[in-house]
mmCIF file of C-alpha atoms and ligand atoms in Angstrom:
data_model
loop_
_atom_site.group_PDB
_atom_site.id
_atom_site.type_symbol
_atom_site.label_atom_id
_atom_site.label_comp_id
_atom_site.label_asym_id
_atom_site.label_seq_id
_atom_site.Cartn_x
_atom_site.Cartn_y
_atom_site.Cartn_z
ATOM 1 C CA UNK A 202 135.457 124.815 167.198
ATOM 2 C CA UNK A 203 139.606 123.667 166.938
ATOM 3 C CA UNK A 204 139.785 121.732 170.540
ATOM 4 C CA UNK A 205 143.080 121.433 171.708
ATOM 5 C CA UNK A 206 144.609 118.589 173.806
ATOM 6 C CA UNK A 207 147.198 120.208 176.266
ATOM 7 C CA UNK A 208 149.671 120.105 179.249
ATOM 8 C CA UNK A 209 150.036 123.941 180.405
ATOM 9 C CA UNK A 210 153.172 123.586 181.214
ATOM 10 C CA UNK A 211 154.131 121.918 177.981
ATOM 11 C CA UNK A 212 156.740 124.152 175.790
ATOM 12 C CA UNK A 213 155.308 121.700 172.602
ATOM 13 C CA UNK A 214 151.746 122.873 173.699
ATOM 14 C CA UNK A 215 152.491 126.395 173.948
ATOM 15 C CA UNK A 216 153.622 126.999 170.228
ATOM 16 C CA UNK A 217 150.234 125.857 169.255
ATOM 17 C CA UNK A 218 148.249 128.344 171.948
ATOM 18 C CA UNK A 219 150.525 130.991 170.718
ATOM 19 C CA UNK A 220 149.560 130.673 167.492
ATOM 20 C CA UNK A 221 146.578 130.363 167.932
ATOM 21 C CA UNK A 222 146.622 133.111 170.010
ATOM 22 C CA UNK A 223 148.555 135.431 166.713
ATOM 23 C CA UNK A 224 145.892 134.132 164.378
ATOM 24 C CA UNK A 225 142.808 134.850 166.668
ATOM 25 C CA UNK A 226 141.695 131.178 166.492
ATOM 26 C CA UNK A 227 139.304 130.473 169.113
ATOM 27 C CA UNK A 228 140.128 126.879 170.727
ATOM 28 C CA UNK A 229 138.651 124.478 173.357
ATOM 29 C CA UNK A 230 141.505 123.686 175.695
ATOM 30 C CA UNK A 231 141.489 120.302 177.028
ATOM 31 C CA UNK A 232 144.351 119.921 179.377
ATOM 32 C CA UNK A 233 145.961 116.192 180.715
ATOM 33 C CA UNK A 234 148.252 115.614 183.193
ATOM 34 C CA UNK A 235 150.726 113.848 181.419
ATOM 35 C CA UNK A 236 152.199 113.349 184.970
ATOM 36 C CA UNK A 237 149.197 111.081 185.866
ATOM 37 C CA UNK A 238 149.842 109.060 182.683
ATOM 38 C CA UNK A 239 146.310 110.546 181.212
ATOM 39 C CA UNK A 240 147.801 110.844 177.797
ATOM 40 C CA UNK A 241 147.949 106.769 178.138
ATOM 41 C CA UNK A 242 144.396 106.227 178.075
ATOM 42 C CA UNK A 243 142.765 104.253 175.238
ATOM 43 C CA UNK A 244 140.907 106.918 174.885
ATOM 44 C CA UNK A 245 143.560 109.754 174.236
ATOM 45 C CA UNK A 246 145.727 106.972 172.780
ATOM 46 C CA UNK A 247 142.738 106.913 169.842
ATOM 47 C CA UNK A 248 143.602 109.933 169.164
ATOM 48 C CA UNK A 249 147.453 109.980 169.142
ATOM 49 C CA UNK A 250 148.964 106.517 169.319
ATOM 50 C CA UNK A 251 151.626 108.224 170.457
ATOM 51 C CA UNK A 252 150.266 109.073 173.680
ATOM 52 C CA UNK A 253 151.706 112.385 173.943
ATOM 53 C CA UNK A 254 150.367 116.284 173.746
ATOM 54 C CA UNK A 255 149.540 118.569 172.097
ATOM 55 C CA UNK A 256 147.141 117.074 169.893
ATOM 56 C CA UNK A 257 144.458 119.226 167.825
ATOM 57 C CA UNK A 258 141.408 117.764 166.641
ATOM 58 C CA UNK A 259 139.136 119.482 164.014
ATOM 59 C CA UNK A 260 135.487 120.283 163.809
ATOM 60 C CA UNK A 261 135.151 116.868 161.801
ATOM 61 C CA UNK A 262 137.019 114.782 164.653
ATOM 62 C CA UNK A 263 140.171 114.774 162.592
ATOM 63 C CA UNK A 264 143.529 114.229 165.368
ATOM 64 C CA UNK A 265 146.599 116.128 164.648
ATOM 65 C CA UNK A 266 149.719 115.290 166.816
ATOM 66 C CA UNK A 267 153.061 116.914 166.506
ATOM 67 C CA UNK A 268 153.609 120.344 167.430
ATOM 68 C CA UNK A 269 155.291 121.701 164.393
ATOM 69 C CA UNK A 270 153.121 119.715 162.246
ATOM 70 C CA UNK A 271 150.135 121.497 163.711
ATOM 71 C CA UNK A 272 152.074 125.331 163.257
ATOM 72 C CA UNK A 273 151.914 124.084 159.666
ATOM 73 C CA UNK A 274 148.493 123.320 159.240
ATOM 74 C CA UNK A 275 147.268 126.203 160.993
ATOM 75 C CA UNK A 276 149.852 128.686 159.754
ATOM 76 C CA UNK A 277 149.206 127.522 156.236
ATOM 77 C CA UNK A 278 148.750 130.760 153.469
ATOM 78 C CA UNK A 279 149.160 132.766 156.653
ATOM 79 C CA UNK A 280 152.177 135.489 157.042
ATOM 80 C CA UNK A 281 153.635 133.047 159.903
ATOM 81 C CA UNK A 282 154.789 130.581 157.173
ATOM 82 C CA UNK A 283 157.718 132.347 154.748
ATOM 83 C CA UNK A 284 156.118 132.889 151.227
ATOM 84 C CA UNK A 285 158.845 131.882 148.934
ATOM 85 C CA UNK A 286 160.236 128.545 148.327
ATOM 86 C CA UNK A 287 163.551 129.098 149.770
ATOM 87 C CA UNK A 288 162.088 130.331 153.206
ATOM 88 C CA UNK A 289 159.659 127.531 153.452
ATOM 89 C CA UNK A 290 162.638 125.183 153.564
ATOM 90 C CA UNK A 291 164.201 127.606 155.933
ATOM 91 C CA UNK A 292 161.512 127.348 158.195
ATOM 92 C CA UNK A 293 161.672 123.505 158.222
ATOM 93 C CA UNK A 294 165.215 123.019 158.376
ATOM 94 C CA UNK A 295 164.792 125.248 161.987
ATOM 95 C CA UNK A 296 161.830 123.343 163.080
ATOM 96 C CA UNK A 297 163.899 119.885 162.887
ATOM 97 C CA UNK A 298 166.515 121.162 164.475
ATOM 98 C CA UNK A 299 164.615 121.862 167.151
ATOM 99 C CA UNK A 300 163.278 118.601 167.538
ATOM 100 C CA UNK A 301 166.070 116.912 167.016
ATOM 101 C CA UNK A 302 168.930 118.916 168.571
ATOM 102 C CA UNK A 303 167.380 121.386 170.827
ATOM 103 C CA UNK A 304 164.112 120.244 172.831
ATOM 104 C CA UNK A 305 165.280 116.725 173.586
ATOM 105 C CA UNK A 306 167.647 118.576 175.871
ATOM 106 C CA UNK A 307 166.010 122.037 176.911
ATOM 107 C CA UNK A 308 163.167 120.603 177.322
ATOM 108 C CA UNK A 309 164.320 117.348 178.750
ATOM 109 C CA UNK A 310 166.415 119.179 181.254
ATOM 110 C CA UNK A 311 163.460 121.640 182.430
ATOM 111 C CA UNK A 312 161.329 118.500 182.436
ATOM 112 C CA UNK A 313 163.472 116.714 185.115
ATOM 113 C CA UNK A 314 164.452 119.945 187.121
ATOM 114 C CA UNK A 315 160.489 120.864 187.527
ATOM 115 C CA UNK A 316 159.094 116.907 187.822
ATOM 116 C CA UNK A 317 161.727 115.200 189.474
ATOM 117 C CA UNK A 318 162.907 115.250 193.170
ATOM 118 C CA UNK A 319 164.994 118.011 194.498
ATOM 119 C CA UNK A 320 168.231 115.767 195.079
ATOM 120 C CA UNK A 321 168.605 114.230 192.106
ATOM 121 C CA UNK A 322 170.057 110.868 192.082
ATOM 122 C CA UNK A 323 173.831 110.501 190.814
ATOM 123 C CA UNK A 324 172.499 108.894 187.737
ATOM 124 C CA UNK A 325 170.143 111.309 186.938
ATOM 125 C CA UNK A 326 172.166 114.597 187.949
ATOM 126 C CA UNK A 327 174.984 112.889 185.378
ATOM 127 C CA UNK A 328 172.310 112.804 182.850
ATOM 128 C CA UNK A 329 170.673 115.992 183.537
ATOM 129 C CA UNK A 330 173.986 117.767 182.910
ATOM 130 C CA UNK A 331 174.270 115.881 179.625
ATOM 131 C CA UNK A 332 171.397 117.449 178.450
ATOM 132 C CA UNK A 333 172.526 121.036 179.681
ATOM 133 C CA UNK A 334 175.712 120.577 177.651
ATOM 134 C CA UNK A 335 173.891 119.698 174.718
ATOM 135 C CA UNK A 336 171.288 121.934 175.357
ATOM 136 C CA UNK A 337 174.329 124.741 175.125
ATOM 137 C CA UNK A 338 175.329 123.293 171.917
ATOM 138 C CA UNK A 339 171.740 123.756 170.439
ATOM 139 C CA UNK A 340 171.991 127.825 172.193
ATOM 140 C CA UNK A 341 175.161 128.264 170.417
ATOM 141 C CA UNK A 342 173.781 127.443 167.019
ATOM 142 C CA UNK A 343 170.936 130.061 167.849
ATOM 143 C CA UNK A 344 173.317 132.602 169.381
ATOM 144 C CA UNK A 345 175.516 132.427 165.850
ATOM 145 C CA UNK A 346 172.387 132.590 163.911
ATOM 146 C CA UNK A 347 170.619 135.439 165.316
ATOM 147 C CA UNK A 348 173.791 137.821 165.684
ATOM 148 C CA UNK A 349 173.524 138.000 161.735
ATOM 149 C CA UNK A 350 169.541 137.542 161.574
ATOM 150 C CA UNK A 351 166.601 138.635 163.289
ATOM 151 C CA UNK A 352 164.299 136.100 162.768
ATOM 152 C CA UNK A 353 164.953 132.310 161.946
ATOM 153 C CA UNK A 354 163.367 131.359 158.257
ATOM 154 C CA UNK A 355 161.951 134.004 155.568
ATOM 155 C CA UNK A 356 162.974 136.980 156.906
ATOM 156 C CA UNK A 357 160.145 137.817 159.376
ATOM 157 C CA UNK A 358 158.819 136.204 162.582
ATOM 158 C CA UNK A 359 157.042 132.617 161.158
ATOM 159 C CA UNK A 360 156.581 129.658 162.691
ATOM 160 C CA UNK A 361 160.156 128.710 163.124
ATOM 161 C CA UNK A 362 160.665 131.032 166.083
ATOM 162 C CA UNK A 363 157.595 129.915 167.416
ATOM 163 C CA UNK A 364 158.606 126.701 167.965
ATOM 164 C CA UNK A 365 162.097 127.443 168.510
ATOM 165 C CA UNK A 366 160.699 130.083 170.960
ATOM 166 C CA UNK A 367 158.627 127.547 173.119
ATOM 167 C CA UNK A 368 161.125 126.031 174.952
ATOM 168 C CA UNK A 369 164.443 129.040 174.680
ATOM 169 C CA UNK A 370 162.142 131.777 176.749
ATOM 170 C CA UNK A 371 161.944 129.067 180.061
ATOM 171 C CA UNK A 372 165.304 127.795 179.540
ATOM 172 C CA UNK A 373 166.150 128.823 183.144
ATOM 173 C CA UNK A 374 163.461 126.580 184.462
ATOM 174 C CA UNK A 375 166.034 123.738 182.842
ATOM 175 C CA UNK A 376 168.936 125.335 184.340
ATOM 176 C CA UNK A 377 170.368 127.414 181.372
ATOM 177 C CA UNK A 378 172.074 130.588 182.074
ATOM 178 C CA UNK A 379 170.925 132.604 178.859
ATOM 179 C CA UNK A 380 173.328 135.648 180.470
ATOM 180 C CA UNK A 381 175.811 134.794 177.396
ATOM 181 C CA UNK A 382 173.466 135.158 174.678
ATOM 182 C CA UNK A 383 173.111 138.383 174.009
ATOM 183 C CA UNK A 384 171.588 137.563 170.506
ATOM 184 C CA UNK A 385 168.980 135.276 171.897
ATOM 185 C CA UNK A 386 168.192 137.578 174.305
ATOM 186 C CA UNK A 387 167.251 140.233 172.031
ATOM 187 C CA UNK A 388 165.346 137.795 169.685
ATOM 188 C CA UNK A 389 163.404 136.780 172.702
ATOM 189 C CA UNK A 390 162.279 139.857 173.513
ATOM 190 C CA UNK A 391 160.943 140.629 169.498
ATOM 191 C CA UNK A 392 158.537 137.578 169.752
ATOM 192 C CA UNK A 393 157.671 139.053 173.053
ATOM 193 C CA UNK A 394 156.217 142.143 171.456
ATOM 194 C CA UNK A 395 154.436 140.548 168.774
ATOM 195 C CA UNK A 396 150.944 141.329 168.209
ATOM 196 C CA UNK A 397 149.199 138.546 169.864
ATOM 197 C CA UNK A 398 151.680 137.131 172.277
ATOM 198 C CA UNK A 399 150.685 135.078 175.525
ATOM 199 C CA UNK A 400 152.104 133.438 178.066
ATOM 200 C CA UNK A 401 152.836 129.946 178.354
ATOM 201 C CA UNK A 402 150.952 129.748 181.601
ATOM 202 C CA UNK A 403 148.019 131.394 179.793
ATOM 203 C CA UNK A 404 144.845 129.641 179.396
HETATM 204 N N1 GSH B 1645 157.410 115.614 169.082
HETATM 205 C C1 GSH B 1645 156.256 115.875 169.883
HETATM 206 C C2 GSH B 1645 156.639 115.737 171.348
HETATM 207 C C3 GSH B 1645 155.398 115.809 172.248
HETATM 208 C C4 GSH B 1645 155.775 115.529 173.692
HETATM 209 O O1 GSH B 1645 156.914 115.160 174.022
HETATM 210 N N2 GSH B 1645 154.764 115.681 174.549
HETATM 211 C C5 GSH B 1645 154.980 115.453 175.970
HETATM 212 C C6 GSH B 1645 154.737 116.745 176.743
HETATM 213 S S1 GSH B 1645 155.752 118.070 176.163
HETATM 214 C C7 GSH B 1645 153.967 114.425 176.457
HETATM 215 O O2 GSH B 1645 152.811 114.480 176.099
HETATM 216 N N3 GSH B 1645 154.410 113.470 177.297
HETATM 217 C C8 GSH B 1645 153.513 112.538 177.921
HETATM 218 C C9 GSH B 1645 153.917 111.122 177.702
HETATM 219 O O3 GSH B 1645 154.866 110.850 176.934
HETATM 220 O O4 GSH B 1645 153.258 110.275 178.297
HETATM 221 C C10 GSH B 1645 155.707 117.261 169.587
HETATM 222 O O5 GSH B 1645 156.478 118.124 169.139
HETATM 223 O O6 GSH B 1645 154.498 117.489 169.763
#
């Protein structure tokens, strides 16, 4: 059985047990607390260098870190990833953008509103609302996106809103007001009603 190395609370962890979840994969969950450093161990650290979740290992002990790079391999010659050439590319060119341009602020934000003291520290409240405003920027680029498309690569819900999805639906938990987005809105409530959907705080 596909085990999966996991922080529930994790938006990166999530697009992996929601895929999982569309394809009717059955998983062992193995959840860290990556607050208590236990992704640091030299034993998880074996498995990802990189000492971060999600991380899916394989019947034969092969470790797979990287959310999106895990949506590949298990969405491969599955519906989730766009058949033809063009959406393929489509579906990549989303999923860097949201690692480079959306979750290191959504995320980041929701990361230090739910982990970090209630009164933040100058500093970190001045940093905090840098990563709303860029965070914005990265909504914006959705927003303008979705008012001409419903889904983000191929046509159809893939992969690409997955992991796009991940960390958009709890954007409030980061401090985002999504009440402008009327286009996100909507999308988020199609993956919402896919066959298959779960919760993030699902186990
Ligand atoms: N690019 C990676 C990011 C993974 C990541 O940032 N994981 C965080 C939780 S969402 C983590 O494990 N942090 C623990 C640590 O860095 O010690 C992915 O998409 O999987």
């Amino acid at each position: 059985m596909l085990r999966l190395y996991d922080y529930l609370p994790s938006g990166n962890g999530y697009k992996v047990r929601l895929l999982l979840s569309h394809l009717e994969i059955p998983f062992e969950l193995v959840e860290l607390d990556i607050v208590k450093g236990e992704t640091r161990t030299p034993e998880f650290l074996a498995k990802n260098p990189n000492g971060k979740i999600p991380v899916l290992e394989t019947e034969d002990g092969r470790c797979l870190p990287e959310s999106n790079a895990i949506l590949w391999y298990l969405a491969e010659g599955t519906p989730f990833v766009p058949a033809d050439r063009w959406g393929r590319a489509e579906a990549l060119r989303w999923m860097f953008f949201e690692q480079y341009s959306h979750e290191p602020y959504v995320a980041v934000a929701r990361f230090m509103l739910m982990h970090l003291d209630e009164e933040l520290p100058p500093e970190q409240a001045l940093l905090l609302a840098e990563k709303q405003e860029r965070g914005y920027a990265a909504l914006t680029v959705m927003e303008r996106h979705l008012a001409a498309q419903a889904w983000f690569a191929g046509g159809a819900y893939s992969i690409a809103d997955i992991a796009l999805y991940a960390y958009t639906h709890v954007a409030a938990e980061g401090g985002f007001d999504l009440t402008p987005f009327g286009a996100i809105r909507g999308w988020l409530a199609r993956v919402a009603t896919q066959p298959g959907h779960v919760a993030i705080t699902q186990r």
